[in-house]
């Protein structure tokens, strides 16, 4: 599935990065909320894969680590770590996800939840656009930084 960049801002000047759009099988754009929905599942799978392949947890430990890693606050922190290396197109996807209207659970602040939704939208976008290499590159950066923080 190819990702097409479409300027949906209505602004013809080139100061604004066009919002990247992925089309579904019927040719309709997939919204940021749907990208975040998929990104949530993809990220959880990435986390579980990493925990299983590290081989250092029992099942209860892996579950607790996974829950902690996929929390809104952890995803918001991951996005903050990735921000310096994101492309303008990826930033546009994050912005779309962050600005999506959603209800916020009690377990997260509005700010954290919006940032985590932006992170999930980015993960879903990279997955659906077939950019697995870039997705893995970003996940590796998240893991490296997380490992450094665990050592402190």
Short mmCIF file of N, CA and C in Angstrom, two decimals:
data_model
loop_
_atom_site.label_atom_id
_atom_site.label_comp_id
_atom_site.label_asym_id
_atom_site.label_seq_id
_atom_site.Cartn_x
_atom_site.Cartn_y
_atom_site.Cartn_z
N UNK A 1 0.85 -1.17 0.00
CA UNK A 1 0.00 0.00 0.00
C UNK A 1 0.90 1.23 0.00
N UNK A 2 0.71 2.14 -0.93
CA UNK A 2 1.51 3.35 -1.05
C UNK A 2 0.90 4.48 -0.25
N UNK A 3 1.74 5.30 0.32
CA UNK A 3 1.27 6.50 1.02
C UNK A 3 1.38 7.67 0.06
N UNK A 4 0.29 8.38 -0.13
CA UNK A 4 0.29 9.56 -0.98
C UNK A 4 0.27 10.78 -0.09
N UNK A 5 1.13 11.76 -0.41
CA UNK A 5 1.12 13.01 0.33
C UNK A 5 0.11 13.94 -0.31
N UNK A 6 -0.83 14.41 0.47
CA UNK A 6 -1.89 15.28 -0.02
C UNK A 6 -1.95 16.50 0.89
N UNK A 7 -2.00 17.69 0.29
CA UNK A 7 -2.13 18.90 1.09
C UNK A 7 -3.60 19.13 1.36
N UNK A 8 -4.02 18.86 2.58
CA UNK A 8 -5.42 19.04 2.95
C UNK A 8 -5.62 20.26 3.82
N UNK A 9 -4.59 21.09 3.91
CA UNK A 9 -4.69 22.28 4.76
C UNK A 9 -5.46 23.39 4.08
N UNK A 10 -5.60 23.32 2.76
CA UNK A 10 -6.25 24.39 2.03
C UNK A 10 -5.33 25.57 1.84
N UNK A 11 -4.10 25.42 2.23
CA UNK A 11 -3.10 26.48 2.15
C UNK A 11 -2.16 26.15 1.00
N UNK A 12 -2.13 26.99 -0.01
CA UNK A 12 -1.30 26.69 -1.17
C UNK A 12 0.15 27.10 -1.01
N UNK A 13 0.49 27.84 0.06
CA UNK A 13 1.90 28.16 0.21
C UNK A 13 2.62 26.91 0.70
N UNK A 14 3.89 26.85 0.44
CA UNK A 14 4.65 25.64 0.74
C UNK A 14 5.28 25.66 2.13
N UNK A 15 4.81 26.54 3.01
CA UNK A 15 5.35 26.59 4.36
C UNK A 15 4.85 25.43 5.21
N UNK A 16 3.72 24.87 4.87
CA UNK A 16 3.10 23.81 5.65
C UNK A 16 3.40 22.47 4.99
N UNK A 17 3.90 21.51 5.77
CA UNK A 17 4.11 20.16 5.26
C UNK A 17 2.74 19.54 4.98
N UNK A 18 2.54 18.97 3.77
CA UNK A 18 1.25 18.34 3.49
C UNK A 18 1.02 17.15 4.42
N UNK A 19 -0.25 16.97 4.77
CA UNK A 19 -0.59 15.83 5.61
C UNK A 19 -0.51 14.56 4.76
N UNK A 20 0.27 13.58 5.19
CA UNK A 20 0.34 12.32 4.45
C UNK A 20 -0.97 11.56 4.62
N UNK A 21 -1.44 11.00 3.54
CA UNK A 21 -2.71 10.28 3.57
C UNK A 21 -2.49 8.87 3.05
N UNK A 22 -3.06 7.92 3.74
CA UNK A 22 -3.08 6.54 3.27
C UNK A 22 -4.52 6.23 2.92
N UNK A 23 -4.70 5.61 1.77
CA UNK A 23 -6.05 5.29 1.30
C UNK A 23 -6.39 3.85 1.64
N UNK A 24 -7.67 3.62 1.98
CA UNK A 24 -8.12 2.26 2.24
C UNK A 24 -8.41 1.56 0.91
N UNK A 25 -8.93 0.35 0.98
CA UNK A 25 -9.20 -0.44 -0.23
C UNK A 25 -10.24 0.19 -1.14
N UNK A 26 -11.07 1.07 -0.59
CA UNK A 26 -12.10 1.75 -1.38
C UNK A 26 -11.63 3.11 -1.88
N UNK A 27 -10.38 3.46 -1.58
CA UNK A 27 -9.85 4.73 -2.02
C UNK A 27 -10.16 5.90 -1.09
N UNK A 28 -10.70 5.60 0.09
CA UNK A 28 -11.00 6.67 1.05
C UNK A 28 -9.81 6.84 2.00
N UNK A 29 -9.55 8.09 2.42
CA UNK A 29 -8.44 8.31 3.35
C UNK A 29 -8.69 7.64 4.70
N UNK A 30 -7.63 7.07 5.25
CA UNK A 30 -7.70 6.49 6.59
C UNK A 30 -7.37 7.60 7.57
N UNK A 31 -8.26 7.84 8.51
CA UNK A 31 -8.10 8.94 9.45
C UNK A 31 -7.06 8.68 10.52
N UNK A 32 -6.68 9.74 11.20
CA UNK A 32 -5.66 9.66 12.24
C UNK A 32 -6.09 8.75 13.38
N UNK A 33 -7.37 8.76 13.73
CA UNK A 33 -7.84 7.90 14.83
C UNK A 33 -7.68 6.43 14.46
N UNK A 34 -7.97 6.08 13.21
CA UNK A 34 -7.81 4.70 12.76
C UNK A 34 -6.33 4.31 12.71
N UNK A 35 -5.47 5.25 12.28
CA UNK A 35 -4.03 4.98 12.29
C UNK A 35 -3.54 4.74 13.71
N UNK A 36 -4.04 5.53 14.66
CA UNK A 36 -3.66 5.37 16.06
C UNK A 36 -4.16 4.04 16.61
N UNK A 37 -5.36 3.64 16.22
CA UNK A 37 -5.93 2.36 16.64
C UNK A 37 -5.02 1.22 16.20
N UNK A 38 -4.61 1.25 14.93
CA UNK A 38 -3.71 0.22 14.42
C UNK A 38 -2.33 0.34 15.06
N UNK A 39 -1.85 1.57 15.18
CA UNK A 39 -0.53 1.80 15.77
C UNK A 39 -0.43 1.28 17.19
N UNK A 40 -1.51 1.38 17.94
CA UNK A 40 -1.55 0.85 19.30
C UNK A 40 -1.25 -0.65 19.29
N UNK A 41 -1.90 -1.37 18.38
CA UNK A 41 -1.71 -2.82 18.29
C UNK A 41 -0.30 -3.16 17.79
N UNK A 42 0.18 -2.43 16.80
CA UNK A 42 1.51 -2.68 16.25
C UNK A 42 2.57 -2.43 17.33
N UNK A 43 2.43 -1.33 18.07
CA UNK A 43 3.40 -1.02 19.11
C UNK A 43 3.38 -2.09 20.21
N UNK A 44 2.19 -2.51 20.61
CA UNK A 44 2.11 -3.55 21.64
C UNK A 44 2.79 -4.83 21.15
N UNK A 45 2.60 -5.19 19.89
CA UNK A 45 3.27 -6.37 19.34
C UNK A 45 4.79 -6.18 19.35
N UNK A 46 5.26 -4.99 18.98
CA UNK A 46 6.70 -4.71 19.02
C UNK A 46 7.24 -4.86 20.45
N UNK A 47 6.51 -4.35 21.41
CA UNK A 47 6.93 -4.43 22.81
C UNK A 47 6.98 -5.89 23.26
N UNK A 48 5.94 -6.63 22.97
CA UNK A 48 5.90 -8.04 23.39
C UNK A 48 7.01 -8.85 22.72
N UNK A 49 7.24 -8.57 21.44
CA UNK A 49 8.31 -9.27 20.71
C UNK A 49 9.66 -8.99 21.39
N UNK A 50 9.90 -7.74 21.73
CA UNK A 50 11.16 -7.38 22.38
C UNK A 50 11.29 -8.07 23.74
N UNK A 51 10.22 -8.09 24.52
CA UNK A 51 10.27 -8.72 25.84
C UNK A 51 10.54 -10.22 25.73
N UNK A 52 9.89 -10.88 24.80
CA UNK A 52 10.08 -12.33 24.64
C UNK A 52 11.49 -12.64 24.17
N UNK A 53 12.01 -11.85 23.23
CA UNK A 53 13.34 -12.14 22.69
C UNK A 53 14.46 -11.75 23.65
N UNK A 54 14.19 -10.86 24.61
CA UNK A 54 15.19 -10.53 25.64
C UNK A 54 15.38 -11.70 26.60
N UNK A 55 14.31 -12.43 26.84
CA UNK A 55 14.39 -13.63 27.67
C UNK A 55 14.72 -13.40 29.13
N UNK A 56 14.46 -12.20 29.64
CA UNK A 56 14.84 -11.93 31.03
C UNK A 56 13.66 -11.79 31.98
N UNK A 57 12.46 -12.08 31.53
CA UNK A 57 11.28 -11.93 32.39
C UNK A 57 10.49 -13.23 32.45
N UNK A 58 9.83 -13.45 33.56
CA UNK A 58 8.82 -14.49 33.59
C UNK A 58 7.55 -13.89 33.00
N UNK A 59 6.49 -14.65 32.86
CA UNK A 59 5.28 -14.15 32.23
C UNK A 59 4.69 -12.95 32.96
N UNK A 60 4.62 -13.02 34.28
CA UNK A 60 4.09 -11.88 35.04
C UNK A 60 4.95 -10.64 34.86
N UNK A 61 6.27 -10.84 34.86
CA UNK A 61 7.19 -9.72 34.66
C UNK A 61 7.05 -9.12 33.27
N UNK A 62 6.89 -9.99 32.27
CA UNK A 62 6.72 -9.49 30.90
C UNK A 62 5.42 -8.71 30.78
N UNK A 63 4.36 -9.21 31.40
CA UNK A 63 3.08 -8.51 31.33
C UNK A 63 3.18 -7.13 31.96
N UNK A 64 3.78 -7.05 33.14
CA UNK A 64 3.93 -5.77 33.83
C UNK A 64 4.78 -4.81 32.99
N UNK A 65 5.88 -5.30 32.44
CA UNK A 65 6.75 -4.46 31.61
C UNK A 65 6.01 -3.97 30.37
N UNK A 66 5.21 -4.85 29.75
CA UNK A 66 4.45 -4.47 28.56
C UNK A 66 3.43 -3.40 28.90
N UNK A 67 2.69 -3.59 29.98
CA UNK A 67 1.68 -2.61 30.40
C UNK A 67 2.33 -1.26 30.67
N UNK A 68 3.47 -1.27 31.35
CA UNK A 68 4.18 -0.02 31.64
C UNK A 68 4.66 0.66 30.36
N UNK A 69 5.13 -0.13 29.40
CA UNK A 69 5.70 0.42 28.17
C UNK A 69 4.65 0.97 27.22
N UNK A 70 3.47 0.39 27.21
CA UNK A 70 2.43 0.86 26.28
C UNK A 70 1.50 1.89 26.92
N UNK A 71 1.80 2.31 28.14
CA UNK A 71 0.97 3.33 28.79
C UNK A 71 1.09 4.65 28.05
N UNK A 72 0.11 5.51 28.23
CA UNK A 72 0.11 6.81 27.56
C UNK A 72 1.35 7.62 27.96
N UNK A 73 1.71 7.58 29.23
CA UNK A 73 2.88 8.36 29.66
C UNK A 73 4.17 7.84 29.04
N UNK A 74 4.31 6.52 28.93
CA UNK A 74 5.51 5.94 28.31
C UNK A 74 5.56 6.25 26.82
N UNK A 75 4.41 6.21 26.15
CA UNK A 75 4.38 6.53 24.72
C UNK A 75 4.67 8.01 24.49
N UNK A 76 4.16 8.88 25.36
CA UNK A 76 4.45 10.31 25.24
C UNK A 76 5.94 10.55 25.42
N UNK A 77 6.56 9.85 26.37
CA UNK A 77 8.00 9.98 26.59
C UNK A 77 8.78 9.45 25.39
N UNK A 78 8.30 8.35 24.80
CA UNK A 78 8.96 7.80 23.61
C UNK A 78 8.91 8.80 22.46
N UNK A 79 7.76 9.44 22.28
CA UNK A 79 7.63 10.44 21.22
C UNK A 79 8.58 11.60 21.46
N UNK A 80 8.72 12.03 22.70
CA UNK A 80 9.65 13.12 23.01
C UNK A 80 11.08 12.74 22.64
N UNK A 81 11.45 11.48 22.88
CA UNK A 81 12.80 11.02 22.53
C UNK A 81 12.98 10.95 21.01
N UNK A 82 11.92 10.63 20.29
CA UNK A 82 12.01 10.49 18.83
C UNK A 82 11.92 11.82 18.09
N UNK A 83 11.32 12.81 18.70
CA UNK A 83 11.04 14.08 18.01
C UNK A 83 12.22 14.64 17.22
N UNK A 84 13.44 14.63 17.75
CA UNK A 84 14.55 15.23 17.00
C UNK A 84 14.88 14.52 15.69
N UNK A 85 14.49 13.26 15.54
CA UNK A 85 14.86 12.52 14.33
C UNK A 85 13.70 12.30 13.37
N UNK A 86 12.53 12.84 13.68
CA UNK A 86 11.37 12.65 12.80
C UNK A 86 11.48 13.53 11.57
N UNK A 87 11.03 12.98 10.44
CA UNK A 87 10.99 13.74 9.20
C UNK A 87 9.80 14.71 9.25
N UNK A 88 9.78 15.72 8.39
CA UNK A 88 8.62 16.62 8.35
C UNK A 88 7.30 15.88 8.11
N UNK A 89 7.33 14.86 7.27
CA UNK A 89 6.12 14.08 7.01
C UNK A 89 5.68 13.33 8.26
N UNK A 90 6.63 12.76 8.99
CA UNK A 90 6.30 12.05 10.23
C UNK A 90 5.76 13.01 11.28
N UNK A 91 6.33 14.21 11.35
CA UNK A 91 5.83 15.23 12.28
C UNK A 91 4.38 15.57 11.94
N UNK A 92 4.07 15.65 10.63
CA UNK A 92 2.69 15.95 10.21
C UNK A 92 1.73 14.84 10.66
N UNK A 93 2.17 13.59 10.57
CA UNK A 93 1.33 12.47 11.02
C UNK A 93 1.11 12.56 12.53
N UNK A 94 2.17 12.84 13.28
CA UNK A 94 2.06 12.98 14.73
C UNK A 94 1.08 14.10 15.06
N UNK A 95 1.20 15.22 14.36
CA UNK A 95 0.31 16.36 14.62
C UNK A 95 -1.14 15.98 14.35
N UNK A 96 -1.37 15.26 13.25
CA UNK A 96 -2.74 14.80 12.95
C UNK A 96 -3.27 13.93 14.07
N UNK A 97 -2.47 12.98 14.52
CA UNK A 97 -2.90 12.09 15.60
C UNK A 97 -3.11 12.82 16.90
N UNK A 98 -2.20 13.72 17.20
CA UNK A 98 -2.29 14.49 18.45
C UNK A 98 -3.55 15.34 18.50
N UNK A 99 -3.97 15.85 17.35
CA UNK A 99 -5.13 16.74 17.29
C UNK A 99 -6.46 16.01 17.09
N UNK A 100 -6.42 14.68 17.03
CA UNK A 100 -7.63 13.89 16.87
C UNK A 100 -8.49 13.99 18.13
N UNK A 101 -9.78 14.15 17.93
CA UNK A 101 -10.70 14.23 19.07
C UNK A 101 -10.94 12.83 19.62
N UNK A 102 -10.55 12.62 20.85
CA UNK A 102 -10.77 11.34 21.52
C UNK A 102 -11.13 11.61 22.98
N UNK A 103 -11.71 10.62 23.61
CA UNK A 103 -11.95 10.75 25.05
C UNK A 103 -10.69 10.31 25.78
N UNK A 104 -10.38 10.99 26.86
CA UNK A 104 -9.14 10.74 27.60
C UNK A 104 -9.45 9.87 28.81
N UNK A 105 -8.72 8.75 28.96
CA UNK A 105 -8.95 7.92 30.15
C UNK A 105 -8.43 8.60 31.41
N UNK A 106 -8.93 8.18 32.54
CA UNK A 106 -8.52 8.79 33.81
C UNK A 106 -7.06 8.51 34.15
N UNK A 107 -6.50 7.48 33.55
CA UNK A 107 -5.13 7.08 33.89
C UNK A 107 -4.06 7.97 33.25
N UNK A 108 -4.47 8.94 32.43
CA UNK A 108 -3.49 9.79 31.74
C UNK A 108 -3.97 11.24 31.73
N UNK A 109 -3.01 12.15 31.65
CA UNK A 109 -3.37 13.55 31.49
C UNK A 109 -3.78 13.79 30.03
N UNK A 110 -4.47 14.86 29.77
CA UNK A 110 -4.88 15.19 28.41
C UNK A 110 -3.65 15.32 27.52
N UNK A 111 -2.64 15.99 28.00
CA UNK A 111 -1.41 16.20 27.23
C UNK A 111 -0.74 14.87 26.89
N UNK A 112 -0.56 14.01 27.89
CA UNK A 112 0.06 12.70 27.65
C UNK A 112 -0.75 11.89 26.65
N UNK A 113 -2.06 11.90 26.82
CA UNK A 113 -2.90 11.08 25.96
C UNK A 113 -2.84 11.56 24.51
N UNK A 114 -2.85 12.86 24.31
CA UNK A 114 -2.76 13.40 22.95
C UNK A 114 -1.41 13.06 22.32
N UNK A 115 -0.35 13.19 23.08
CA UNK A 115 0.97 12.84 22.56
C UNK A 115 1.05 11.35 22.25
N UNK A 116 0.50 10.52 23.12
CA UNK A 116 0.54 9.08 22.86
C UNK A 116 -0.30 8.72 21.64
N UNK A 117 -1.40 9.42 21.42
CA UNK A 117 -2.21 9.19 20.22
C UNK A 117 -1.42 9.59 18.98
N UNK A 118 -0.66 10.67 19.06
CA UNK A 118 0.21 11.06 17.95
C UNK A 118 1.27 10.00 17.68
N UNK A 119 1.86 9.46 18.74
CA UNK A 119 2.85 8.39 18.61
C UNK A 119 2.24 7.16 17.94
N UNK A 120 1.06 6.76 18.42
CA UNK A 120 0.38 5.59 17.85
C UNK A 120 0.01 5.82 16.39
N UNK A 121 -0.42 7.04 16.04
CA UNK A 121 -0.75 7.35 14.64
C UNK A 121 0.49 7.20 13.77
N UNK A 122 1.63 7.64 14.27
CA UNK A 122 2.88 7.50 13.52
C UNK A 122 3.23 6.04 13.31
N UNK A 123 3.11 5.23 14.35
CA UNK A 123 3.40 3.80 14.23
C UNK A 123 2.45 3.15 13.23
N UNK A 124 1.16 3.47 13.32
CA UNK A 124 0.19 2.92 12.37
C UNK A 124 0.46 3.37 10.95
N UNK A 125 0.83 4.63 10.78
CA UNK A 125 1.15 5.17 9.46
C UNK A 125 2.35 4.44 8.85
N UNK A 126 3.42 4.31 9.62
CA UNK A 126 4.61 3.64 9.09
C UNK A 126 4.31 2.18 8.74
N UNK A 127 3.52 1.52 9.57
CA UNK A 127 3.16 0.13 9.30
C UNK A 127 2.33 0.01 8.03
N UNK A 128 1.28 0.83 7.91
CA UNK A 128 0.41 0.73 6.74
C UNK A 128 1.09 1.19 5.45
N UNK A 129 2.01 2.12 5.56
CA UNK A 129 2.70 2.59 4.36
C UNK A 129 3.80 1.62 3.92
N UNK A 130 3.98 0.56 4.68
CA UNK A 130 4.97 -0.46 4.32
C UNK A 130 6.40 -0.06 4.66
N UNK A 131 6.56 0.95 5.48
CA UNK A 131 7.89 1.43 5.83
C UNK A 131 8.38 0.75 7.11
N UNK A 132 8.48 -0.57 7.03
CA UNK A 132 8.87 -1.38 8.19
C UNK A 132 10.28 -1.05 8.66
N UNK A 133 11.16 -0.72 7.71
CA UNK A 133 12.54 -0.40 8.08
C UNK A 133 12.59 0.84 8.98
N UNK A 134 11.86 1.88 8.58
CA UNK A 134 11.83 3.10 9.38
C UNK A 134 11.16 2.85 10.73
N UNK A 135 10.09 2.06 10.72
CA UNK A 135 9.41 1.72 11.97
C UNK A 135 10.39 1.04 12.92
N UNK A 136 11.15 0.08 12.42
CA UNK A 136 12.10 -0.64 13.27
C UNK A 136 13.21 0.28 13.75
N UNK A 137 13.65 1.19 12.88
CA UNK A 137 14.67 2.17 13.26
C UNK A 137 14.20 3.02 14.45
N UNK A 138 12.96 3.50 14.37
CA UNK A 138 12.41 4.31 15.46
C UNK A 138 12.22 3.48 16.73
N UNK A 139 11.75 2.24 16.57
CA UNK A 139 11.58 1.37 17.75
C UNK A 139 12.92 1.12 18.42
N UNK A 140 13.97 0.91 17.62
CA UNK A 140 15.30 0.69 18.19
C UNK A 140 15.76 1.91 18.99
N UNK A 141 15.46 3.11 18.50
CA UNK A 141 15.80 4.32 19.24
C UNK A 141 15.04 4.39 20.57
N UNK A 142 13.78 4.00 20.54
CA UNK A 142 12.99 3.97 21.78
C UNK A 142 13.61 2.99 22.76
N UNK A 143 13.98 1.79 22.29
CA UNK A 143 14.54 0.77 23.18
C UNK A 143 15.89 1.22 23.73
N UNK A 144 16.75 1.77 22.85
CA UNK A 144 18.08 2.21 23.30
C UNK A 144 17.97 3.24 24.41
N UNK A 145 17.12 4.22 24.22
CA UNK A 145 16.96 5.27 25.23
C UNK A 145 16.35 4.70 26.50
N UNK A 146 15.38 3.80 26.35
CA UNK A 146 14.77 3.17 27.51
C UNK A 146 15.77 2.33 28.29
N UNK A 147 16.65 1.62 27.57
CA UNK A 147 17.68 0.82 28.22
C UNK A 147 18.65 1.72 28.99
N UNK A 148 19.00 2.87 28.41
CA UNK A 148 19.90 3.81 29.09
C UNK A 148 19.27 4.33 30.38
N UNK A 149 17.97 4.62 30.33
CA UNK A 149 17.28 5.12 31.52
C UNK A 149 17.19 4.05 32.60
N UNK A 150 17.02 2.79 32.17
CA UNK A 150 16.96 1.69 33.14
C UNK A 150 18.28 1.51 33.88
N UNK A 151 19.41 1.83 33.20
CA UNK A 151 20.72 1.68 33.81
C UNK A 151 20.99 2.76 34.85
N UNK A 152 20.32 3.91 34.72
CA UNK A 152 20.55 5.03 35.66
C UNK A 152 19.95 4.79 37.02
#
